[in-house]
Short mmCIF file of C-alpha atoms and ligand atoms in Angstrom, two decimals:
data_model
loop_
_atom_site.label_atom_id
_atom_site.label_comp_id
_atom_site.label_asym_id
_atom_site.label_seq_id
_atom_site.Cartn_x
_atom_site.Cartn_y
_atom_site.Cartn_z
CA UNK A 9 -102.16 34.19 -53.19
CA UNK A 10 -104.10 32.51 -55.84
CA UNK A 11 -104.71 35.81 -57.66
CA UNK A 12 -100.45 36.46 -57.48
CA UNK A 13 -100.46 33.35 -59.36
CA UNK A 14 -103.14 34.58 -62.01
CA UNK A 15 -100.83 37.42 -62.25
CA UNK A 16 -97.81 36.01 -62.91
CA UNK A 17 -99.36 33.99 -65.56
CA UNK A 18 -100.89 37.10 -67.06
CA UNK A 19 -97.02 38.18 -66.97
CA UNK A 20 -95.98 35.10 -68.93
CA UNK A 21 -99.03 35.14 -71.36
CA UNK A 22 -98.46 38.81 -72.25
CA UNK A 23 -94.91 38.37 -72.63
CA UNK A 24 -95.11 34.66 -74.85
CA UNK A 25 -97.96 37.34 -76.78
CA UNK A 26 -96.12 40.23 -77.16
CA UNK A 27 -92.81 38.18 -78.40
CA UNK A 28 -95.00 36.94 -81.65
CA UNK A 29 -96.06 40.63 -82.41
CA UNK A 30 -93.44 42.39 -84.95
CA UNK A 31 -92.45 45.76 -83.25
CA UNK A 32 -95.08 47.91 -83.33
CA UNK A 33 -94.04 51.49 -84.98
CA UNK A 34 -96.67 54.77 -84.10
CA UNK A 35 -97.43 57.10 -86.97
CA UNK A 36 -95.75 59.97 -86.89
CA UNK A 37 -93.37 62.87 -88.80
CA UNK A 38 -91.04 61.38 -90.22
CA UNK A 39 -88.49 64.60 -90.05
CA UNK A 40 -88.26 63.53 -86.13
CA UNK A 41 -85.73 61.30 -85.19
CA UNK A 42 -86.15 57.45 -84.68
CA UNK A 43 -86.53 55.77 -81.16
CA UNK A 44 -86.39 52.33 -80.18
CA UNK A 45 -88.44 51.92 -77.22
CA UNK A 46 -87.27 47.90 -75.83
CA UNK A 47 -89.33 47.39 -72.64
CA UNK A 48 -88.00 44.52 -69.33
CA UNK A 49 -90.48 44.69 -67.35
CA UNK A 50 -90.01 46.55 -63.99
CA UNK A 51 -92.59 48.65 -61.93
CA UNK A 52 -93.29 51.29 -64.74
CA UNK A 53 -94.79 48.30 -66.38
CA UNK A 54 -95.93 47.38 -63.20
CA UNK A 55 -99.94 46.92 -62.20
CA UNK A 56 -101.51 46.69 -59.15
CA UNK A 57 -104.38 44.58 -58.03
CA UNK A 58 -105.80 44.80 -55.41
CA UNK A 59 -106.97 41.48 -55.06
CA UNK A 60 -103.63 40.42 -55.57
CA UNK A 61 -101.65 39.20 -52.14
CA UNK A 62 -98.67 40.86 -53.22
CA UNK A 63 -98.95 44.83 -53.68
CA UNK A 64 -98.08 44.82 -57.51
CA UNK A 65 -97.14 42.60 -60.51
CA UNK A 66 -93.87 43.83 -62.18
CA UNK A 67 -94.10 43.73 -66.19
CA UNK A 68 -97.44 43.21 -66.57
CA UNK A 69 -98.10 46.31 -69.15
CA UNK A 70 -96.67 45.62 -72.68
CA UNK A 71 -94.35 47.93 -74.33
CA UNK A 72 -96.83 49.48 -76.71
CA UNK A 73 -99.37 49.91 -73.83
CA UNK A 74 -96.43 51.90 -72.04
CA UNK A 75 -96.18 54.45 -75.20
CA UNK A 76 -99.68 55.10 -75.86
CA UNK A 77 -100.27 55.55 -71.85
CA UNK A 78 -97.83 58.81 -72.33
CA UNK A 79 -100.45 61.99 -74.26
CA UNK A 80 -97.94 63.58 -76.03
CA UNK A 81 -94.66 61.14 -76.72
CA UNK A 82 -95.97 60.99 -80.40
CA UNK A 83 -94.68 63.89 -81.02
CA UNK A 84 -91.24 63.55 -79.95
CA UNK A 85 -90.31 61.13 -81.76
CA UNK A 86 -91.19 58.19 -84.51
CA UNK A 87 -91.58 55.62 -82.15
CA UNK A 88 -91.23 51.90 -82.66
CA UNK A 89 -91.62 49.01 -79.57
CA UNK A 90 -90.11 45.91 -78.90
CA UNK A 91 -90.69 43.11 -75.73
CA UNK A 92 -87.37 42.14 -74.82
CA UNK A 93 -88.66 40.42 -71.24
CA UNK A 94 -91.24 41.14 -69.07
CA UNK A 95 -89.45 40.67 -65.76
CA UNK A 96 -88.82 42.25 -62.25
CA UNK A 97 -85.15 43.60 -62.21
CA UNK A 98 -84.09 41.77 -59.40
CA UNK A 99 -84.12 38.77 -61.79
CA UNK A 100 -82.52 40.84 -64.07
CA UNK A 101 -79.63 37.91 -65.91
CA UNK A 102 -77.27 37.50 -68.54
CA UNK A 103 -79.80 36.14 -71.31
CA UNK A 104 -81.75 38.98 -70.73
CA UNK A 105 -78.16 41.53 -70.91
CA UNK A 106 -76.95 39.56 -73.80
CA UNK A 107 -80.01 39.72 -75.93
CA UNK A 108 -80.70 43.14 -75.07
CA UNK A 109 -76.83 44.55 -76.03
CA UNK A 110 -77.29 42.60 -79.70
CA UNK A 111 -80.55 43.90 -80.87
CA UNK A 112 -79.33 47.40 -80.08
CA UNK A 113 -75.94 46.70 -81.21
CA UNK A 114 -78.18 45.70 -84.38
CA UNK A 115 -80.96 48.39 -84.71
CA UNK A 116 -78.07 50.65 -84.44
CA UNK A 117 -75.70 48.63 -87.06
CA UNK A 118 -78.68 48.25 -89.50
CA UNK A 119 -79.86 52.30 -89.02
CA UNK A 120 -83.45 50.86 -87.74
CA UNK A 121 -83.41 54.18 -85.15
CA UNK A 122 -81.68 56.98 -84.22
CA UNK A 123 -81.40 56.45 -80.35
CA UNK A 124 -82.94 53.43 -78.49
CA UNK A 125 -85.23 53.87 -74.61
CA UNK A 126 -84.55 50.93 -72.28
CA UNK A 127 -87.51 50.64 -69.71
CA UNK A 128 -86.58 48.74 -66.88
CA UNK A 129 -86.95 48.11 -63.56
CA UNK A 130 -85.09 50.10 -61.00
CA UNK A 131 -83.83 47.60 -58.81
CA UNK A 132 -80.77 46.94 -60.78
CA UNK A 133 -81.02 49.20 -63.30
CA UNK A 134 -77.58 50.43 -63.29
CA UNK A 135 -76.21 47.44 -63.52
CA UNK A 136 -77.88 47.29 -66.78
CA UNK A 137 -76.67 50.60 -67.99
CA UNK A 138 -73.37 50.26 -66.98
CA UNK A 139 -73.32 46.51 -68.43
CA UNK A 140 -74.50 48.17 -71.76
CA UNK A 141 -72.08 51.06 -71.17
CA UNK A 142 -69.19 48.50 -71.64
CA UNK A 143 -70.26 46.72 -74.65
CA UNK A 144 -72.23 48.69 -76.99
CA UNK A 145 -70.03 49.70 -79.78
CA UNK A 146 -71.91 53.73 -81.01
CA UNK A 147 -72.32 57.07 -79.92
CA UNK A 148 -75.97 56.89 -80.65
CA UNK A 149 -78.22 58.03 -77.51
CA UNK A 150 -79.03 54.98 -75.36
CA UNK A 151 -81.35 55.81 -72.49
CA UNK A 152 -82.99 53.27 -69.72
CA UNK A 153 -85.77 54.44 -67.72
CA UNK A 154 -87.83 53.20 -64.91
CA UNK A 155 -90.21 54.26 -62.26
CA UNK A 156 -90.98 54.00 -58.58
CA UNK A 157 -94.63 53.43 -58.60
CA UNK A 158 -97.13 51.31 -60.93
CA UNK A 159 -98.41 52.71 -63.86
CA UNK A 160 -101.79 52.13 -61.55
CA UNK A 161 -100.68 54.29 -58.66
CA UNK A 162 -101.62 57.61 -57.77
CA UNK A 163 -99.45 59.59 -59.49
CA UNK A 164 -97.78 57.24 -61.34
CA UNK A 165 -94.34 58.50 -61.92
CA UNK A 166 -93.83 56.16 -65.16
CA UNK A 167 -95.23 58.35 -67.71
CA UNK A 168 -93.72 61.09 -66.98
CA UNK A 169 -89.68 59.71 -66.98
CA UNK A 170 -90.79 58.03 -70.19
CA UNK A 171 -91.60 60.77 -71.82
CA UNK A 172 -88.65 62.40 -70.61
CA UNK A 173 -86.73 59.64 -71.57
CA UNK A 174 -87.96 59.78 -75.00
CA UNK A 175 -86.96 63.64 -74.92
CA UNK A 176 -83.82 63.35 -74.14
CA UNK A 177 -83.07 60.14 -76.77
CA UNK A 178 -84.52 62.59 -79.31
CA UNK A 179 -81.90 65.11 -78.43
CA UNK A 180 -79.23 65.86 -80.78
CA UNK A 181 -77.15 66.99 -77.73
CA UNK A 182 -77.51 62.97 -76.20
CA UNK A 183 -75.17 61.85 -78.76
CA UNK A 184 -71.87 61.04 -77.45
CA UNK A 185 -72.44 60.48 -73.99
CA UNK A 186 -72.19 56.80 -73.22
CA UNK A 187 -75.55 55.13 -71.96
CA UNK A 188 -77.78 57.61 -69.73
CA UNK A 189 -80.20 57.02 -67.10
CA UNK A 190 -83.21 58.79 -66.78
CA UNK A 191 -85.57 59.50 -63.77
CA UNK A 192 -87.70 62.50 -61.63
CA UNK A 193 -86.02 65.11 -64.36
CA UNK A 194 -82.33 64.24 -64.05
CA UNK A 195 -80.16 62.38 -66.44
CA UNK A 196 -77.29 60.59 -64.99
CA UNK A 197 -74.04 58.48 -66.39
CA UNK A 198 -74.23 54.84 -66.13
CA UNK A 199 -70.99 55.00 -64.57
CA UNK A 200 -71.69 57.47 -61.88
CA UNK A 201 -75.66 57.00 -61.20
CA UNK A 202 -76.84 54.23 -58.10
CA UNK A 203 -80.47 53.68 -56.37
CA UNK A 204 -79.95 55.02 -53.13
CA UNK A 205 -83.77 55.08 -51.57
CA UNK A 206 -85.88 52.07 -51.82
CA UNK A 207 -89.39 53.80 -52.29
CA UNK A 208 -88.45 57.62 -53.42
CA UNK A 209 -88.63 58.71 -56.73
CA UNK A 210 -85.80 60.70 -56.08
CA UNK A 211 -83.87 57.77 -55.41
CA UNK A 212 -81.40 57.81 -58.59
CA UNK A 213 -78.08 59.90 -57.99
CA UNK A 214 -74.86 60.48 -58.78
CA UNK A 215 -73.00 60.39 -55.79
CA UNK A 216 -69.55 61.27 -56.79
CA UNK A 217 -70.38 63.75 -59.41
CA UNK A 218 -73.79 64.69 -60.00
CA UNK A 219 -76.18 64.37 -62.75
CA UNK A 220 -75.18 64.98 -66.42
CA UNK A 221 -77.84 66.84 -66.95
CA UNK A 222 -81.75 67.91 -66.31
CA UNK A 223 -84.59 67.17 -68.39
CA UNK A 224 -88.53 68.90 -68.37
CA UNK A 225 -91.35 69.17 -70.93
CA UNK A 226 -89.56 72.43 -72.13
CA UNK A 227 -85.64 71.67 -72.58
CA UNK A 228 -83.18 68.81 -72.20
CA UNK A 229 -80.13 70.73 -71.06
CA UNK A 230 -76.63 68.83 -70.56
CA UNK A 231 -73.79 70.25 -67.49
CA UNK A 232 -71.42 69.74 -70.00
CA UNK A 233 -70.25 69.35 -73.77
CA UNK A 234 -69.91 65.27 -74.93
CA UNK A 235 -67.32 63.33 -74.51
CA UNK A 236 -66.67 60.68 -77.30
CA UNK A 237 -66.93 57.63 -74.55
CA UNK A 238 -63.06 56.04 -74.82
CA UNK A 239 -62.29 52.53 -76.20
CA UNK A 240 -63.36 50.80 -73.61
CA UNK A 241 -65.79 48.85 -75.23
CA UNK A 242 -65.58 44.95 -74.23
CA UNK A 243 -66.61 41.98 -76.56
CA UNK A 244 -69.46 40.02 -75.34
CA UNK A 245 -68.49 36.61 -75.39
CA UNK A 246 -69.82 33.91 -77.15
CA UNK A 247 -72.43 32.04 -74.98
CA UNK A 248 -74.99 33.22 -72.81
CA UNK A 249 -73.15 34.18 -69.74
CA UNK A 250 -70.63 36.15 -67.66
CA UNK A 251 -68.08 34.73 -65.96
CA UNK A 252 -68.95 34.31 -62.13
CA UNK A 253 -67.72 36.81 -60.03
CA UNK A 254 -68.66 37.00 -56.33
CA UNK A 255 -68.79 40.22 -53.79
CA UNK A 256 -68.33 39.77 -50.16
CA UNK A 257 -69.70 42.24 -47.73
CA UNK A 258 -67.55 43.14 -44.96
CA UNK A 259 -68.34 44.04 -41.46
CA UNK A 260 -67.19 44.40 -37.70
CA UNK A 261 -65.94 40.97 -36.62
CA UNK A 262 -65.51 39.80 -40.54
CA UNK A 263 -64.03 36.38 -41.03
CA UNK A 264 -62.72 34.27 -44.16
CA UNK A 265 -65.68 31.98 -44.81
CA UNK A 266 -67.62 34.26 -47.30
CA UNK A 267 -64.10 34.89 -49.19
CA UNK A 268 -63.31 30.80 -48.97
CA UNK A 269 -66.47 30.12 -49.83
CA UNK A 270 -66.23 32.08 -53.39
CA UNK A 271 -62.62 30.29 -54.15
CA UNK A 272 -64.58 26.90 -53.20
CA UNK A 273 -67.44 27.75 -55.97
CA UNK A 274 -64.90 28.71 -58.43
CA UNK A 275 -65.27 32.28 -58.57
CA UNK A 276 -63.28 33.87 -61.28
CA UNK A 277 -63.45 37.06 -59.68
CA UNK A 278 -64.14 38.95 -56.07
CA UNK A 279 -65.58 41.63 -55.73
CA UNK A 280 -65.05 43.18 -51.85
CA UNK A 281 -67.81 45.37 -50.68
CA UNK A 282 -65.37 47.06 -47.90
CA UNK A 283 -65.96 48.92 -45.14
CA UNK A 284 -64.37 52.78 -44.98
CA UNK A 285 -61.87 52.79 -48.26
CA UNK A 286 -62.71 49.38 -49.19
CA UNK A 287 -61.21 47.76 -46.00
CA UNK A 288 -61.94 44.64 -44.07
CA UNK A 289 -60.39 42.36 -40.96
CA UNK A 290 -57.05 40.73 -41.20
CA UNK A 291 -58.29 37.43 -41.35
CA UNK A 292 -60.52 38.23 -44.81
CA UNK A 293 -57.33 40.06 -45.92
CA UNK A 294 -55.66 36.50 -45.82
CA UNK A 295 -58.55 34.76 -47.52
CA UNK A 296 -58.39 37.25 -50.07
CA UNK A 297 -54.80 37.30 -50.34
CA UNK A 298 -55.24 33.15 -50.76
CA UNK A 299 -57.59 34.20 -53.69
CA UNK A 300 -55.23 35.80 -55.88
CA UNK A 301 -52.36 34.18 -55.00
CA UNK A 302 -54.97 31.12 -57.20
CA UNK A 303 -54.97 33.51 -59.59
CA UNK A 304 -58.67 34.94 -58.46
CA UNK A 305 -59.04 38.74 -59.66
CA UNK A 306 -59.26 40.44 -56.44
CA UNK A 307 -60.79 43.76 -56.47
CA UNK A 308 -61.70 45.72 -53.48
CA UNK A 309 -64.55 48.27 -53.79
CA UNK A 310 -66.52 49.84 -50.86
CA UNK A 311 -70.06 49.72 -48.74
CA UNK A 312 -69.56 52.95 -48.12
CA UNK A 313 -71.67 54.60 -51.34
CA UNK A 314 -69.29 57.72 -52.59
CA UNK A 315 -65.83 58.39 -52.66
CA UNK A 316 -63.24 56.56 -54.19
CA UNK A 317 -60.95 53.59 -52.80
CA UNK A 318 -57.15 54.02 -53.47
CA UNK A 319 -54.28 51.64 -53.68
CA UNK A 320 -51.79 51.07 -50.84
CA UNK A 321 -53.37 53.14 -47.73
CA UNK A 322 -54.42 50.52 -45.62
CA UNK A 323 -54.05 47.78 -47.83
CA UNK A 324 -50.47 46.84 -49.18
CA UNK A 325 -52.40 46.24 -53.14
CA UNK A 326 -48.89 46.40 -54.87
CA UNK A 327 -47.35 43.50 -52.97
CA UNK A 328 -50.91 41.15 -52.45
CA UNK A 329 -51.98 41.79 -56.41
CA UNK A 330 -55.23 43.54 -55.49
CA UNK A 331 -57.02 45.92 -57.44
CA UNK A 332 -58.76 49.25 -56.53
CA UNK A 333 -62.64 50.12 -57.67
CA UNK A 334 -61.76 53.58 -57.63
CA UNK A 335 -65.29 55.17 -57.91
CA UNK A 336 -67.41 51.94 -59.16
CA UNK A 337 -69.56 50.32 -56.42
CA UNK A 338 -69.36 46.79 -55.71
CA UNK A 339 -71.96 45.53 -58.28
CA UNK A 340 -70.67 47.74 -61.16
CA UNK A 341 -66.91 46.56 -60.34
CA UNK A 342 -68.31 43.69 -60.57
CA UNK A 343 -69.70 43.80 -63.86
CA UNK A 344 -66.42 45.48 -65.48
CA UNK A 345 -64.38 42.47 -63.90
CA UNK A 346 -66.67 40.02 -65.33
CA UNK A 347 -66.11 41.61 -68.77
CA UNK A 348 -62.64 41.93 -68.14
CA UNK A 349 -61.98 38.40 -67.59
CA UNK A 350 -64.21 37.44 -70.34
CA UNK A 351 -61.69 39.19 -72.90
CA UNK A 352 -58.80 37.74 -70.92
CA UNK A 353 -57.71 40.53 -69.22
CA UNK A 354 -56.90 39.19 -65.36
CA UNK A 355 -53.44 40.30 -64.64
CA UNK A 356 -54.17 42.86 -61.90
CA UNK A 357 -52.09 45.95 -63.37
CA UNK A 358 -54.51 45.33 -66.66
CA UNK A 359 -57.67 45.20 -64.71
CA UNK A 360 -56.43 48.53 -62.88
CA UNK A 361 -55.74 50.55 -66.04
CA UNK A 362 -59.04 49.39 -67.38
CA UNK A 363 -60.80 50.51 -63.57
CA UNK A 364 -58.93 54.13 -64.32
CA UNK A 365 -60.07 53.97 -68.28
CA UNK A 366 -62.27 56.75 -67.48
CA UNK A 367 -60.62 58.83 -65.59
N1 DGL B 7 -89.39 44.65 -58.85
C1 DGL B 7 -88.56 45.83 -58.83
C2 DGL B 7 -87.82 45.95 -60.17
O1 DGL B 7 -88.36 45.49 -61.18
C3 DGL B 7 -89.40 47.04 -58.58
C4 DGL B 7 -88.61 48.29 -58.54
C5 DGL B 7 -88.93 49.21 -59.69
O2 DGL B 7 -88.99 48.82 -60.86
O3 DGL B 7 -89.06 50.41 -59.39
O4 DGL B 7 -86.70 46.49 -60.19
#
């Protein structure tokens, strides 16, 4: 235990360090294009010890440490680095999101780099990329990455995706295609692309609709020509945080407490992780119904993982003001609500044209 404490203060040292260094830039041609590598923490920054009581410490390898660890990246791209945090995912906030969307939204504004890397780790990763997705104003390449074992493992898989990440940033064929994710060879939307293993590398898919593309040492090669993403860019606002909204999980024998409980703690928004098509028990229905009547945004999304959840099957949305996920998971329609109601859009036909902006 002691030496998990040692750890985490490492963590906090390197970090406090790292936040007093000036990005560091690599020497290289300067006919290649320019990438912003901003490092979270996350496993692939992860280290193991193993005197440590827990198996790993998340973030404990600086940004610059991550770049030089990859033989080869150098020559990809110019490469700069920046510390944004040095964190696991799962505590993964709004600071962090808001901090990380201006400096982009900056480097891009003030032509410091021609495409910007995100690493990160997984565990709410697309939440990040999707939260980006929303709010970054450019068609410049924006690409987080991650890994599913420390940079210590055997076969680390960190090196590899960031060098592939790097790739793929560098690629003029990236441009125009909304923020990417990539992992294990495959790039994926930030709208489309969810962890779905805890421990594979694999574990990054697109359920719905596939990856975008595929990525190896020898090609970065896209399914499909760019789209220009559409206008639906959202303004941060001013602040540090998101508006709070909540998701409820549904399940056999579901009751109203959960759903009362989120009016009670002044929850701007709920999010419904249903069961089947984003369904739950009469009783929640009525809690949730309570909700919006309050004026509550009301969306109802689905446990189930693909698919999408349409209005009015078994849910009357028209008549109890409810609004339908359509493909986004819980936590990503819960993100896009949270935007939404931070640039005032809550009236539930808004939210829904903004849920179908994309498709
Ligand atoms: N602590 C988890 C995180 O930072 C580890 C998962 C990972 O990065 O692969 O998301």
């Amino acid at each position: 235990m002691r030496h998990a404490v040692y750890a985490r203060y490492f963590a906090t040292l390197l970090f406090l360090v790292s936040a007093l260094i000036p990005p560091a830039a690599f020497a290289a041609d300067t006919a290649l294009p320019r990438v912003a590598v901003l490092a979270t923490g996350g496993t692939i920054a992860g280290q193991a010890d193993a005197r440590a009581a827990n198996a790993y410490n998340a973030g404990a390898v600086g940004a610059q440490q991550l770049v030089q660890a990859v033989p080869g990246i150098e020559k990809l791209a110019q490469l700069s680095t920046e510390q944004v945090a040095s964190i696991g995912s799962q505590d993964m906030n709004d600071k962090v999101w808001f901090a990380l969307a201006r400096r982009i939204q900056q480097i891009f504004d003030r032509n410091e780099a021609d495409a910007v890397v995100i690493t990160h780790g997984t565990d709410t990763l697309e939440e990040t990329a999707f939260f980006l997705d929303n709010v970054l104003h450019t068609d410049k390449p924006v690409v987080l990455v991650g890994s599913m074992r420390p940079s210590t493992a055997t076969s680390a898989d960190g090196p590899s995706n960031l060098y592939e990440a790097v790739e793929v940033a560098a690629s003029p064929s990236a441009r125009g295609r909304g923020v990417m994710v990539v992992l294990n060879d495959t790039i994926q939307s930030a709208r489309a692309t969810t962890k779905t293993n805890t421990t594979s590398v694999q574990t990054f898919v697109s359920p719905n609709s596939g990856p975008i593309g595929y990525v190896d040492p020898a090609s970065v090669r896209f399914l499909a020509p760019a789209f220009q993403p559409d206008s639906h860019k959202y303004t941060l606002p001013s602040g540090e945080a998101l508006p709070r909204v909540a998701i409820v999980y549904s399940h056999a024998n579901m009751d109203g407490v959960e759903i009362d409980s989120a009016i009670a703690s002044k929850a701007k928004g709920i999010v419904l992780a249903g069961v089947g098509d984003g369904n739950t028990s009469k009783t929640a229905l009525d809690a949730l119904e309570r909700a919006a009547k309050q004026g509550i945004v009301v969306v109802r999304a689905s446990r189930v993982g693909s698919g999408f959840v349409n209005r009015n099957v078994e849910v009357n949305d028209d008549q109890n003001g409810f609004v339908v996920s359509l493909d986004l998971n819980a936590q990503k329609a819960r993100i896009l609500t949270q935007l939404l109601i931070a640039n005032g859009i809550t009236a539930p036909a808004q939210v829904q044209k903004a849920f179908a902006a994309t498709w």
